[in-house]
Amino acid sequence: MSMSSHLEELRRKHEVLSEKVEAIQRAPGTSDAEITELKKQKLKLKEEIERLTEA
């Protein structure tokens, strides 16, 4: 996998998580722990994207 395709895949995953977080925040009965876990995953992806683009 080339670096650019790897970055695109990370960006796609980040966007999917963003959409999922937004959706579950609007849904009643969603636990704060679930939202927090998704946000942590999203942050890890963002940090990885930034690390790779700075190199």
PDB file of C-alpha atoms in Angstrom:
ATOM      1  CA  MET A   1       0.000   0.000   0.000  1.00  0.00           C
ATOM      2  CA  SER A   2       1.431   3.358  -0.972  1.00  0.00           C
ATOM      3  CA  MET A   3       1.703   6.185   1.531  1.00  0.00           C
ATOM      4  CA  SER A   4      -0.968   8.248  -0.223  1.00  0.00           C
ATOM      5  CA  SER A   5      -3.470   5.385  -0.303  1.00  0.00           C
ATOM      6  CA  HIS A   6      -2.735   4.651   3.358  1.00  0.00           C
ATOM      7  CA  LEU A   7      -3.403   8.305   4.234  1.00  0.00           C
ATOM      8  CA  GLU A   8      -6.625   8.277   2.227  1.00  0.00           C
ATOM      9  CA  GLU A   9      -7.772   5.168   4.077  1.00  0.00           C
ATOM     10  CA  LEU A  10      -7.012   6.810   7.442  1.00  0.00           C
ATOM     11  CA  ARG A  11      -8.895   9.943   6.397  1.00  0.00           C
ATOM     12  CA  ARG A  12     -11.857   7.852   5.262  1.00  0.00           C
ATOM     13  CA  LYS A  13     -11.945   5.998   8.597  1.00  0.00           C
ATOM     14  CA  HIS A  14     -11.737   9.337  10.442  1.00  0.00           C
ATOM     15  CA  GLU A  15     -14.686  10.692   8.453  1.00  0.00           C
ATOM     16  CA  VAL A  16     -16.751   7.547   9.098  1.00  0.00           C
ATOM     17  CA  LEU A  17     -16.088   7.864  12.830  1.00  0.00           C
ATOM     18  CA  SER A  18     -17.020  11.564  12.726  1.00  0.00           C
ATOM     19  CA  GLU A  19     -20.347  10.731  11.145  1.00  0.00           C
ATOM     20  CA  LYS A  20     -20.953   7.911  13.613  1.00  0.00           C
ATOM     21  CA  VAL A  21     -20.196  10.148  16.618  1.00  0.00           C
ATOM     22  CA  GLU A  22     -22.573  12.812  15.321  1.00  0.00           C
ATOM     23  CA  ALA A  23     -25.315  10.242  14.777  1.00  0.00           C
ATOM     24  CA  ILE A  24     -25.044   8.592  18.175  1.00  0.00           C
ATOM     25  CA  GLN A  25     -24.888  11.934  19.972  1.00  0.00           C
ATOM     26  CA  ARG A  26     -28.330  12.689  18.519  1.00  0.00           C
ATOM     27  CA  ALA A  27     -29.685   9.270  19.458  1.00  0.00           C
ATOM     28  CA  PRO A  28     -31.331   8.922  22.851  1.00  0.00           C
ATOM     29  CA  GLY A  29     -29.907   6.364  25.232  1.00  0.00           C
ATOM     30  CA  THR A  30     -26.355   6.346  23.927  1.00  0.00           C
ATOM     31  CA  SER A  31     -23.849   5.937  26.722  1.00  0.00           C
ATOM     32  CA  ASP A  32     -21.187   8.529  27.336  1.00  0.00           C
ATOM     33  CA  ALA A  33     -18.617   5.715  27.478  1.00  0.00           C
ATOM     34  CA  GLU A  34     -19.453   4.657  23.917  1.00  0.00           C
ATOM     35  CA  ILE A  35     -19.171   8.227  22.639  1.00  0.00           C
ATOM     36  CA  THR A  36     -15.886   8.718  24.491  1.00  0.00           C
ATOM     37  CA  GLU A  37     -14.426   5.534  23.018  1.00  0.00           C
ATOM     38  CA  LEU A  38     -15.334   6.566  19.477  1.00  0.00           C
ATOM     39  CA  LYS A  39     -13.832  10.012  20.036  1.00  0.00           C
ATOM     40  CA  LYS A  40     -10.607   8.408  21.292  1.00  0.00           C
ATOM     41  CA  GLN A  41     -10.426   6.253  18.159  1.00  0.00           C
ATOM     42  CA  LYS A  42     -11.042   9.337  16.029  1.00  0.00           C
ATOM     43  CA  LEU A  43      -8.280  11.245  17.812  1.00  0.00           C
ATOM     44  CA  LYS A  44      -5.813   8.378  17.310  1.00  0.00           C
ATOM     45  CA  LEU A  45      -6.552   8.415  13.584  1.00  0.00           C
ATOM     46  CA  LYS A  46      -6.126  12.183  13.432  1.00  0.00           C
ATOM     47  CA  GLU A  47      -2.788  11.987  15.241  1.00  0.00           C
ATOM     48  CA  GLU A  48      -1.594   9.232  12.896  1.00  0.00           C
ATOM     49  CA  ILE A  49      -2.624  11.280   9.851  1.00  0.00           C
ATOM     50  CA  GLU A  50      -0.762  14.314  11.190  1.00  0.00           C
ATOM     51  CA  ARG A  51       2.320  12.249  12.009  1.00  0.00           C
ATOM     52  CA  LEU A  52       2.446  10.793   8.498  1.00  0.00           C
ATOM     53  CA  THR A  53       1.857  14.103   6.729  1.00  0.00           C
ATOM     54  CA  GLU A  54       4.613  15.853   8.706  1.00  0.00           C
ATOM     55  CA  ALA A  55       7.211  13.220   7.824  1.00  0.00           C
TER      56      ALA A  55
END
